[in-house]
Structures are given as C-alpha cells and as structure tokens.
Tab-separated table of C-alpha atoms and ligand atoms in Angstrom:
chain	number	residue	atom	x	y	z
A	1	UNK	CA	0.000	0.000	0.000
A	2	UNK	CA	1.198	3.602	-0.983
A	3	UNK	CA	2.102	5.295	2.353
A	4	UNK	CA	-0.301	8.254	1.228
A	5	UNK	CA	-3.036	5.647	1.519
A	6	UNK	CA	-2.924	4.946	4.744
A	7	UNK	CA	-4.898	5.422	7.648
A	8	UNK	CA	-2.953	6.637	10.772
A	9	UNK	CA	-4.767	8.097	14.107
A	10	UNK	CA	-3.211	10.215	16.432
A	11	UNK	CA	-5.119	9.078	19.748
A	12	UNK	CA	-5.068	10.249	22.931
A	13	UNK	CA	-6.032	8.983	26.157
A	14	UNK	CA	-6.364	11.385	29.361
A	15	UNK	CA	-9.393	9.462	31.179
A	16	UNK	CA	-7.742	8.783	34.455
A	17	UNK	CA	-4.283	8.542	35.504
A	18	UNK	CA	-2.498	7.978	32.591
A	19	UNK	CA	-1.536	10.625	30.435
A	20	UNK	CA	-1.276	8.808	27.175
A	21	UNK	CA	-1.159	9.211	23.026
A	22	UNK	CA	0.016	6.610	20.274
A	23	UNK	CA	-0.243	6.515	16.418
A	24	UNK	CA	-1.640	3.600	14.961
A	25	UNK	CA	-1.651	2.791	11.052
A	26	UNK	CA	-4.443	1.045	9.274
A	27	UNK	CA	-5.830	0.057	12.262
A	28	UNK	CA	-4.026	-2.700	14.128
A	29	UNK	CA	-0.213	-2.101	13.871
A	30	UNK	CA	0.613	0.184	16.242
A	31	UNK	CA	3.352	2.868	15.495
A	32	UNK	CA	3.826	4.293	19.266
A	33	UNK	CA	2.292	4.121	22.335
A	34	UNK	CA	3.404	6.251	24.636
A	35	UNK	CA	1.974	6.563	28.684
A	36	UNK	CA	3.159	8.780	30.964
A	37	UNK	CA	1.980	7.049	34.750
A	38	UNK	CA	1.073	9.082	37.537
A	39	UNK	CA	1.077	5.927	39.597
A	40	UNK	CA	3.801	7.479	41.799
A	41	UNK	CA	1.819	10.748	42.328
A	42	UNK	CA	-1.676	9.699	43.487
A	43	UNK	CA	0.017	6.393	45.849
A	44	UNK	CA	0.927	9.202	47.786
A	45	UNK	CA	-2.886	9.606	48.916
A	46	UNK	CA	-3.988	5.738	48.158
A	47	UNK	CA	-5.807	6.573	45.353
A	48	UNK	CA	-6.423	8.867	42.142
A	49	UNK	CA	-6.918	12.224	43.201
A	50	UNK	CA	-8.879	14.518	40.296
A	51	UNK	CA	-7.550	17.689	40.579
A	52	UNK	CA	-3.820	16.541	40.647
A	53	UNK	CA	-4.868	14.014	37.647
A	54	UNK	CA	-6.096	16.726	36.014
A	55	UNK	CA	-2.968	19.414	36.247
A	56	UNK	CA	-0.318	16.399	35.715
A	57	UNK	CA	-2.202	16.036	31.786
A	58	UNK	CA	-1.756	19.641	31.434
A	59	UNK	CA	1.462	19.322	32.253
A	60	UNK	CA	2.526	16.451	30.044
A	61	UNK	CA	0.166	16.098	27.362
A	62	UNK	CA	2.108	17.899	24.459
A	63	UNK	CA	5.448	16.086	25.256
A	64	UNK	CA	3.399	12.962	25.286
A	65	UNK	CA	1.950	13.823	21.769
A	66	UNK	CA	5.229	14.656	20.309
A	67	UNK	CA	6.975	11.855	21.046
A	68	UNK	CA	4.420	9.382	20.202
A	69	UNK	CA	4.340	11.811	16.645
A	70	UNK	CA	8.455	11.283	16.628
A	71	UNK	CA	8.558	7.670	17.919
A	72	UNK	CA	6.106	6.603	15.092
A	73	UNK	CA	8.213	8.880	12.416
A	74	UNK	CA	5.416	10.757	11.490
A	75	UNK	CA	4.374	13.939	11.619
A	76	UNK	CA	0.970	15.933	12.075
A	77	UNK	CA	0.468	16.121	8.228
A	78	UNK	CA	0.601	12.757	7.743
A	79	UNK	CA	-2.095	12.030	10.463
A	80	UNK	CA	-5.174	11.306	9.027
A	81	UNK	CA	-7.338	11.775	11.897
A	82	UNK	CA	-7.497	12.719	15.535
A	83	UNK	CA	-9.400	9.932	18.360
A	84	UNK	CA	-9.831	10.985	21.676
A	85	UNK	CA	-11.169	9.375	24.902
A	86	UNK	CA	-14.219	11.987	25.723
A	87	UNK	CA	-15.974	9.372	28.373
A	88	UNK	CA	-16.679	7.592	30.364
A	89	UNK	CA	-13.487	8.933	32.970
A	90	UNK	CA	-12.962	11.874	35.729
A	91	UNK	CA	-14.387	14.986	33.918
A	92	UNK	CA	-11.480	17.235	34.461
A	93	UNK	CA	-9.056	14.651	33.313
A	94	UNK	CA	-11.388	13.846	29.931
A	95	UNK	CA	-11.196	17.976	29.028
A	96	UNK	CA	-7.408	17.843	28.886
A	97	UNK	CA	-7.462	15.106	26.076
A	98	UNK	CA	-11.064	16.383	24.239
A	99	UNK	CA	-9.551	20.221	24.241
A	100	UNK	CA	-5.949	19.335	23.227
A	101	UNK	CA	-7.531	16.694	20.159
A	102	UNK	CA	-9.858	19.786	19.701
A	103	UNK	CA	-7.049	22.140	19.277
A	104	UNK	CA	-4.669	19.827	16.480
A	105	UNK	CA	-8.046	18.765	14.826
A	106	UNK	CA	-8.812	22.676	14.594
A	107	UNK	CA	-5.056	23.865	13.584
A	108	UNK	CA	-4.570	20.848	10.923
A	109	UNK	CA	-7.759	20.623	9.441
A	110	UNK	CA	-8.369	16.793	10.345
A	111	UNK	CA	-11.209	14.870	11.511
A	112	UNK	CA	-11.937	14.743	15.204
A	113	UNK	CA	-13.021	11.613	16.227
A	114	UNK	CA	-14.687	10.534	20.295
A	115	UNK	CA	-13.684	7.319	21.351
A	116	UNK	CA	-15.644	5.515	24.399
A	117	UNK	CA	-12.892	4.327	26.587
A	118	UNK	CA	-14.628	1.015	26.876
A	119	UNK	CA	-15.199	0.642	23.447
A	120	UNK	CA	-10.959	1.465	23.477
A	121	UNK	CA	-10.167	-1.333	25.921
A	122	UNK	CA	-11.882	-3.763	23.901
A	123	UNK	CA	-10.268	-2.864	20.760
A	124	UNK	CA	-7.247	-3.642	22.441
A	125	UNK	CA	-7.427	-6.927	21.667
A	126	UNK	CA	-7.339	-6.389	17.933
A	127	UNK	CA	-3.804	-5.457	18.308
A	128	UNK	CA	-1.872	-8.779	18.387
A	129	UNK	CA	-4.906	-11.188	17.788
A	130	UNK	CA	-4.934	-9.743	13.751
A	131	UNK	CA	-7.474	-12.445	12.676
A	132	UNK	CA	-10.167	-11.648	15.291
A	133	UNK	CA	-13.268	-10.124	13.907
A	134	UNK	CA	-16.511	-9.807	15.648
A	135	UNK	CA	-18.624	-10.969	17.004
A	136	UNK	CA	-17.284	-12.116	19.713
A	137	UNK	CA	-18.146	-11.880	23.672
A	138	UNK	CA	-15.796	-9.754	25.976
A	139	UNK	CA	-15.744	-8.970	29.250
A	140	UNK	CA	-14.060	-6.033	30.389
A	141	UNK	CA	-13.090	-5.724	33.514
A	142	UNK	CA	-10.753	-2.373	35.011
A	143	UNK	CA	-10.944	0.026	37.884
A	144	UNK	CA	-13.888	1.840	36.667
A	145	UNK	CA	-15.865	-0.997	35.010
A	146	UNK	CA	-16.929	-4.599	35.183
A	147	UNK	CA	-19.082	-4.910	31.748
A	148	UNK	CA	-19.637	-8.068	29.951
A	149	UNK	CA	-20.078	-7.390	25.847
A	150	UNK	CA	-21.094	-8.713	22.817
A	151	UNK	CA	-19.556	-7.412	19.953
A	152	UNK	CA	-21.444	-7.689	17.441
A	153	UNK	CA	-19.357	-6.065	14.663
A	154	UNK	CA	-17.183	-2.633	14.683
A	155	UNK	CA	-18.377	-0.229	17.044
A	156	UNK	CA	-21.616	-2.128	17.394
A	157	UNK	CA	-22.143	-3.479	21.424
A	158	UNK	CA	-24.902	-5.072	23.503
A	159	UNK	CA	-23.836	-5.011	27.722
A	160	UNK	CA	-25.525	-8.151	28.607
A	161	UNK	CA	-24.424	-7.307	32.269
A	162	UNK	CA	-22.633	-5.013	34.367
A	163	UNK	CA	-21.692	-4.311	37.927
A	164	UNK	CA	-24.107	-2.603	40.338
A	165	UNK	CA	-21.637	-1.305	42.557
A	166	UNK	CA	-18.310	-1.814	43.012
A	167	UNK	CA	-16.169	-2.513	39.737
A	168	UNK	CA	-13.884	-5.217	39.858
A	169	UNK	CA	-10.481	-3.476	39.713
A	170	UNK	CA	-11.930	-1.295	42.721
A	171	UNK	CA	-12.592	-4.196	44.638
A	172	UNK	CA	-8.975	-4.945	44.113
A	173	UNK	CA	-7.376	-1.750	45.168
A	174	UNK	CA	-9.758	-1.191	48.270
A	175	UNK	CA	-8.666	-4.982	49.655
A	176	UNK	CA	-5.438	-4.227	49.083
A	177	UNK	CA	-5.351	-1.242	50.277
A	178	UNK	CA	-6.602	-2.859	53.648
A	179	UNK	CA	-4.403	-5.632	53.698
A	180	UNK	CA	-1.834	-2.952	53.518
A	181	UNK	CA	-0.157	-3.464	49.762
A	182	UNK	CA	-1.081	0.346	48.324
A	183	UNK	CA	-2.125	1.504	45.339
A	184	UNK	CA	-2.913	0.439	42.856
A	185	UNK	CA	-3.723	-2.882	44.008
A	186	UNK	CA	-4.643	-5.052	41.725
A	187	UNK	CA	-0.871	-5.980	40.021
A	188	UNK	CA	-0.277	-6.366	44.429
A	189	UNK	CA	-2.860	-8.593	45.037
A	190	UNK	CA	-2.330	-10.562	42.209
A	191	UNK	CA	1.595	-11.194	43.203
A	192	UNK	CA	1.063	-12.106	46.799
A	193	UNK	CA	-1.879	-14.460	45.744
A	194	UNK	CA	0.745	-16.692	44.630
A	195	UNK	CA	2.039	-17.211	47.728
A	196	UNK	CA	-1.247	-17.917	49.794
A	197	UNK	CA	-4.020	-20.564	49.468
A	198	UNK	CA	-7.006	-19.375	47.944
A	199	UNK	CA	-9.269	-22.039	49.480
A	200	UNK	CA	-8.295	-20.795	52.853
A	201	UNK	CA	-11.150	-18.055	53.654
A	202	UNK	CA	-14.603	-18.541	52.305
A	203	UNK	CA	-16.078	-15.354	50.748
A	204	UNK	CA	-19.109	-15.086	49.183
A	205	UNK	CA	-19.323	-15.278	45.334
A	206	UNK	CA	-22.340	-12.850	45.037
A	207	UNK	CA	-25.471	-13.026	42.492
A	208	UNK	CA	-28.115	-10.482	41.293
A	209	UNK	CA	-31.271	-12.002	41.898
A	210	UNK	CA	-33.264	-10.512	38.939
A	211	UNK	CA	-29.979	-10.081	35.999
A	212	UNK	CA	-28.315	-13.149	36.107
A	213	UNK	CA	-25.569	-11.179	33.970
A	214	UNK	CA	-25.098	-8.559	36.642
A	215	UNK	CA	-21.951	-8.636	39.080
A	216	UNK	CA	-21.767	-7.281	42.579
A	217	UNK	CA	-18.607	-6.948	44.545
A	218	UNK	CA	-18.964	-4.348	47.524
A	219	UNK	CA	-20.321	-7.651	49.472
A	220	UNK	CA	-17.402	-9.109	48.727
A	221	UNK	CA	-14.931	-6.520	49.571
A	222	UNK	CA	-17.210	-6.059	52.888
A	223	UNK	CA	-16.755	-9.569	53.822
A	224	UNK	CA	-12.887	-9.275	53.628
A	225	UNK	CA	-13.002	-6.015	55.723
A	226	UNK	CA	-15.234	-7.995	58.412
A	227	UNK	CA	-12.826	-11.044	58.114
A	228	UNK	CA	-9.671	-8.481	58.688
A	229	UNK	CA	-11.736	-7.092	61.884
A	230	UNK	CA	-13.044	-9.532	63.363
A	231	UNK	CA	-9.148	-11.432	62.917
A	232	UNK	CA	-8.273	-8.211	64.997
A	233	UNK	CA	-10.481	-8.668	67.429
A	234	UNK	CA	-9.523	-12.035	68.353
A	235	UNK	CA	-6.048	-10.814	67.988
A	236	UNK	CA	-6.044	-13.557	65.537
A	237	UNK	CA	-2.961	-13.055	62.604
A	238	UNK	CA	-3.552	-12.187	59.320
A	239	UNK	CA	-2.170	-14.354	56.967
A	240	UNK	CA	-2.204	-11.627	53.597
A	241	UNK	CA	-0.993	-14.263	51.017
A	242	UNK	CA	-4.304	-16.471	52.125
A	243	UNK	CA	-6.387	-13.275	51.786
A	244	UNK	CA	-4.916	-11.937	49.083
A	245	UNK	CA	-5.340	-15.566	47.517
A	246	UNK	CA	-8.777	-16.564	48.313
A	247	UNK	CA	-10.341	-12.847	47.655
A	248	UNK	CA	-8.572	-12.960	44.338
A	249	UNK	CA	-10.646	-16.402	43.201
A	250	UNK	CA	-13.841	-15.418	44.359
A	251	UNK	CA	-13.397	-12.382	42.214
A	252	UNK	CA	-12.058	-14.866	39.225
A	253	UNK	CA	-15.064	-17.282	40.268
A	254	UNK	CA	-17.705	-15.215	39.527
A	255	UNK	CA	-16.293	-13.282	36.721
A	256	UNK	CA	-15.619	-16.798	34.953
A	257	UNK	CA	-19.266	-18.378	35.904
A	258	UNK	CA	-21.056	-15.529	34.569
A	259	UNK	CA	-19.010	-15.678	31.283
A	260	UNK	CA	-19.587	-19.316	30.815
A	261	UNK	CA	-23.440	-18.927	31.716
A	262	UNK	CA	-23.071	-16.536	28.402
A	263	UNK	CA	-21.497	-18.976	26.421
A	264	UNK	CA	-23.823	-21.675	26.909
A	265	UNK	CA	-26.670	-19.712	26.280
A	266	UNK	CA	-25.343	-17.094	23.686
A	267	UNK	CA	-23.320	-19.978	21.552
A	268	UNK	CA	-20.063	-17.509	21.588
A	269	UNK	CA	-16.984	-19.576	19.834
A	270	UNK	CA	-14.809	-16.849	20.895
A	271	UNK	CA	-14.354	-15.069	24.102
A	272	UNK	CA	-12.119	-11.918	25.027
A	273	UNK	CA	-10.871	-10.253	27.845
A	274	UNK	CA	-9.896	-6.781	28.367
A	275	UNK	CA	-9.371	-3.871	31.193
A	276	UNK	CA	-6.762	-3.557	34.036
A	277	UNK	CA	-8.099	-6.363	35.778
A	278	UNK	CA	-7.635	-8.388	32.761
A	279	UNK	CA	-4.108	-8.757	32.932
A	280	UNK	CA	-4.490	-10.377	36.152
A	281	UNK	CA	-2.163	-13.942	35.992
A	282	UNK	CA	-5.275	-15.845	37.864
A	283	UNK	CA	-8.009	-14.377	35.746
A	284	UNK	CA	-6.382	-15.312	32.594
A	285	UNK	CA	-4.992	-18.565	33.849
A	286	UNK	CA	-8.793	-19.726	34.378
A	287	UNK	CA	-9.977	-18.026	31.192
A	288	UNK	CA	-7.942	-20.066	29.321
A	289	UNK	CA	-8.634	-23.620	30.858
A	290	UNK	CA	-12.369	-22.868	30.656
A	291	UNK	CA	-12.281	-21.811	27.085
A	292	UNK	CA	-9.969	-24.530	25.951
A	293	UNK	CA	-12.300	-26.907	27.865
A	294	UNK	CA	-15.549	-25.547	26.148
A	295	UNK	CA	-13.361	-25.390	22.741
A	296	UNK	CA	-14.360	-22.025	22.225
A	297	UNK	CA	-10.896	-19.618	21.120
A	298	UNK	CA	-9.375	-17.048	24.359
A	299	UNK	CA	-8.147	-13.500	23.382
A	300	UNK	CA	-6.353	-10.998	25.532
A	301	UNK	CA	-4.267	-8.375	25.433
A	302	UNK	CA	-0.127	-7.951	26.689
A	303	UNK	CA	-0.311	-6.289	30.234
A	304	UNK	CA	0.519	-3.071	28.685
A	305	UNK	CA	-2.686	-2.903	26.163
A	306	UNK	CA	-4.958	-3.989	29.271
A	307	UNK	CA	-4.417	-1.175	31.776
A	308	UNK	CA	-4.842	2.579	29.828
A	309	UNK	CA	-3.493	3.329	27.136
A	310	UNK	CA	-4.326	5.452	23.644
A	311	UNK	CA	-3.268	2.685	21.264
A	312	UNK	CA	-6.677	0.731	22.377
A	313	UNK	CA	-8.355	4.258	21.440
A	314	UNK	CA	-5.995	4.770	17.975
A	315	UNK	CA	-7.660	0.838	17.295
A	316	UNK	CA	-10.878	2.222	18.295
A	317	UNK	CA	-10.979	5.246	16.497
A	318	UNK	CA	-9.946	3.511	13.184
A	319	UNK	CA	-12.858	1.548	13.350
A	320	UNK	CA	-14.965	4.481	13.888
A	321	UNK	CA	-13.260	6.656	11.332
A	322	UNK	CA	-14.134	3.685	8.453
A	323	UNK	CA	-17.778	3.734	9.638
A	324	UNK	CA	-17.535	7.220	9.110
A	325	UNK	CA	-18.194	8.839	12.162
A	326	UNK	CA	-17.145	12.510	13.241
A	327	UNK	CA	-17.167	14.583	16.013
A	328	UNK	CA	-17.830	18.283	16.148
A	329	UNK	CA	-16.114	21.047	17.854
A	330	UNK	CA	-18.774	21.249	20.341
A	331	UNK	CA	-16.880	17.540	21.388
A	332	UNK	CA	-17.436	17.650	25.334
A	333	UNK	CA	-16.027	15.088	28.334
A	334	UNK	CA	-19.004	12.749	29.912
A	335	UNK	CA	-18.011	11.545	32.951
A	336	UNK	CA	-21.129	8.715	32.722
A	337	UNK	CA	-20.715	7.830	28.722
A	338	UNK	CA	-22.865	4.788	27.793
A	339	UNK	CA	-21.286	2.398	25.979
A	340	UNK	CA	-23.245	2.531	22.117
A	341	UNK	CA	-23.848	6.110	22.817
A	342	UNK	CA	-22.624	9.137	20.723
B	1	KG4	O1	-8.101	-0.260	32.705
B	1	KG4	P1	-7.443	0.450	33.804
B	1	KG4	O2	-5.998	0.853	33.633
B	1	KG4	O3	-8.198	1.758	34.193
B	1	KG4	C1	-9.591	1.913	34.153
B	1	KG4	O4	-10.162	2.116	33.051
B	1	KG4	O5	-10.191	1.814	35.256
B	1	KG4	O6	-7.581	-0.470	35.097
B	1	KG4	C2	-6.963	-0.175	36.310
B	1	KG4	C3	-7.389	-1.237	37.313
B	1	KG4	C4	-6.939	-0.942	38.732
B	1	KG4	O7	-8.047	-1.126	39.595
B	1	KG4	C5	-5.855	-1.970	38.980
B	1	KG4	O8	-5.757	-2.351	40.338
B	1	KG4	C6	-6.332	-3.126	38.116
B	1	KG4	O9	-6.809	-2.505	36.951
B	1	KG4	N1	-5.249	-4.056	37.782
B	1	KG4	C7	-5.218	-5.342	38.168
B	1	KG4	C8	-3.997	-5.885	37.701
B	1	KG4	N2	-3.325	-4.906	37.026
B	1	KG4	C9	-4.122	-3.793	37.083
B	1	KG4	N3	-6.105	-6.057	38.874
B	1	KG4	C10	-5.794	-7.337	39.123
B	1	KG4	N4	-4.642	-7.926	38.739
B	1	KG4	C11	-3.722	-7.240	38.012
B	1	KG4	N5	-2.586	-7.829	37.626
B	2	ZN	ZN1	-9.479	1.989	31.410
C-alpha cells in the first residue's frame, strides 16, 4: 500500500491517571504508544486524586503527543485523523485530552473523532490477535468498570451485564489497600496471591437475583473487611498471602461463571478479555482452561494494552473513522458515557 493511503490516528487517552497518546496505522499495527503514569503521584494519597490528575495532563500532554508523533516517524500532516477518549473517565481529566484533540483537529484541518474508553479497551485486543473479527463476547473488567459485551461487529455493542456497585479493579485496590499493599492494588494482590491458598477463607461469590448477567462486589470486599476485623479482634494473625489468595478467586469465580453462563446460552466460539483487571495472571490462567475446555478460542491483550493506554483508542478510532463517524467542535467530556452512545 502507498504510504499516502494509509490510515494513521493520532489518539489520545487522558481518562484517568495515565496521560497517554500513540499513532496507529491502518488500524491494528501500532506505530507508538506512549503513557506517561502518575502511579507514583496519586500512591501518595492511596488513590487517584482529580484535581492533581487533572494538572499532571496539562502538564505532560504535548510532550506525550510529540513523542508518540516522533517515535512513530510521522508527523501531524501525515495524520489522518485525531481519536480521543471523551468518556466515560474523571471529567477534568477527559477535558485535557477532548480540548488538546480539539485544538490539532482545529489547527490541521483533520477529523476529530470521540472514542468511548470502553469501546478502546476492547479494541485492544485487535492489536496482536490480527485475525479476530466480531462478534465475539468480551468482558471487560478495570478500575472503573466490570461490563460483559457482545460485539457484534465494529463499534456495534450489547452489555448483557454489568456491575451494580463496586467494579472489579476497585474491589482490588480497596482490599489491598486494607491488607496494607497500596495503590494500585490489583498488580499487588495478584503477586502475593501466589504465595497464599485461595481455598483458605470462604467469601461469598455474590449473584443479582433478577440479571443473572449482573456482578456485585462491595459484598465481597465487605466480607474481607469484616474477616480483617473480626481477625483483629480475636487478635487472631492475618495471613495476607491467604487473603490476598482466596479474595482474588472469588473475584475470578464469579467473573468466569457468569461468562460461561453466556457462552452456553449465547453460543459464543470466541471469548475476550480486556481492562486492568484483565491482565491479572489468575483471571487469565482460568480463562484459558475454561475456554480450551468448552473449545471455544481465548483472546487478551499484553499487560501493557490492558491497563490505559491510547493505542486501544488509535484501534478504536480507526474503526470508527471507516464507519464514518465525526465529532464536532462542540466535542465535550461525559463523565457517565454509555457504551453505544454518541
Ligand atoms: O483499565 P485500567 O488501567 O483503568 C480503568 O479504566 O479503570 O484499570 C486499572 C485497574 C486498577 O483497579 C488496577 O488495580 C487493576 O486494573 N489491575 C489489576 C492488575 N493490574 C491492574 N487487577 C488485578 N490484577 C492485576 N494484575
Ligand atoms: Zn481503562
């Protein structure tokens, strides 16, 4: 293909914590992906804090873009088009990306393009699985979200269940953050669970009575906190690793049990994973074996296309730009973004 044929998005990614832009060409080979943590920052106070999210993007958004632009060896005339994340994510943090994709749309004279950050994560998985098309089922499964898709084709989704309270990621960091590991906890949790048993506590895998699709984990992260006080009260020792171990497969149990309930009744041949949480050595250990058992094929994304990143939305935003959509300059952050909205 003549290089003035193809398709390369500039995308950038500002949702949360990550500051984060990449170009990607024709879709699925990515050119540069370049994230700028503030992991260090917000561990500090145990947790994301918005405002400081917020003025770290400012601050590093435009060296972020440039060497992602320099890494990839291309410059802005060459882009074909601009994706950003405008939702769902911390408001303040989503106007440093929107405005700054706003301002090079605006400048070069190419299309502007929204991106649903969910909708990114699950594109992630088109980036080293190049023969996977949809439909397929995914669950995604991050800090912010616990949402379990069918794809149905590009940019087309139906959420056959979600969480109705805490997401799964959050469960992770609030455990950990009361067994004492820090923020963020998940890639914690999931390294001391290999040193405990995880059939050592009991906690409860929990169901929704009336959406059998539904997940609900602030039960679960409530029964860990009673465990860890009532161990206290009986001046009873903690043994982390066993927490750590067995609060890690009751997530993993009911995360795989409603995905396999899907699969039985939806027919799915292939099944995806995507999301922080997805990169989780337990979660896809037990992904695998059930998929290989049901002989249905497992996708997932390297570590580093799971948690946030703006190659997921470059991916994203390709598919978008084919089906032809375009944002305006009117292009605003939304905190609550559906996924299948515009
Ligand atoms: O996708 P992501 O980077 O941001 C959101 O869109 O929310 O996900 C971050 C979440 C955090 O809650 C983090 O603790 C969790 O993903 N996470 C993990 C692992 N790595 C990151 N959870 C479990 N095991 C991991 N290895
Ligand atoms: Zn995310």
């Amino acid at each position: 293909m003549d290089k003035t044929e193809d398709v390369l998005i500039l995308a950038i990614e500002s949702s949360c914590d990550e500051t984060a832009a990449a170009v990607i060409k024709n879709g699925r080979e990515v050119l540069s992906n370049v994230i700028s943590s503030q992991i260090a920052l917000h561990t500090l106070y145990g947790g994301v804090v918005p405002e400081i999210a917020s003025r770290k993007h400012i601050e590093k958004i435009n060296q972020v873009i440039e060497e992602a632009l320099q890494e990839a060896g291309v410059t802005l005339e060459e882009i074909t088009a601009i994706a950003v994340t405008y939702g769902p994510g911390l408001v303040g943090a989503l106007l440093v990306g929107v405005s700054e994709a706003k301002a090079i749309s605006f400048a070069t004279n190419k299309p502007l393009i929204g991106v649903h950050h969910i909708e990114g994560h699950i594109c992630a998985n088109y980036i080293e699985n190049k023969e996977l098309e949809p439909p397929f089922a995914c669950l995604v499964v991050s800090g912010g979200h616990t949402h379990l898709v069918v794809v149905k084709d590009y940019g087309e989704y139906e959420i056959l269940g979600k969480t109705r309270d805490d997401a799964a990621g959050e469960a992770f960091d609030k455990v950990a953050r009361a067994i004492g590991l820090g923020y963020p906890g998940g890639p914690k949790i999931d390294k001391l669970s290999k040193e405990g048993n995880p059939d050592a506590i009991s906690f409860p895998r929990a169901k929704v009575a009336d959406a059998v699709y539904d997940f609900s984990f602030s039960g679960l992260k409530s029964a860990v906190l009673n465990y860890l006080n009532s161990c206290e009260m009986k001046g009873i020792e903690v043994n982390r690793a066993d927490v750590a171990a067995s609060f890690q497969k009751a997530v993993i149990d009911v995360l795989l049990e409603h995905a396999m309930e899907a699969v039985k009744e939806y027919g799915f041949t292939k099944f995806a994973i995507a999301g922080g949480v997805a990169s989780n050595s337990g979660l896809r250990e037990a992904f695998e074996k059930a998929c290989e058992k049901k002989k249905i094929k497992f996708y997932h994304p390297s570590p580093i296309f799971c948690t946030d990143n703006a190659a997921m939305i470059g991916v994203a935003g390709y598919y978008e730009y084919l089906k032809g959509s375009r944002s305006g300059y009117d292009l605003n952050a939304v905190p609550n973004l559906r996924l299948g909205e515009r």
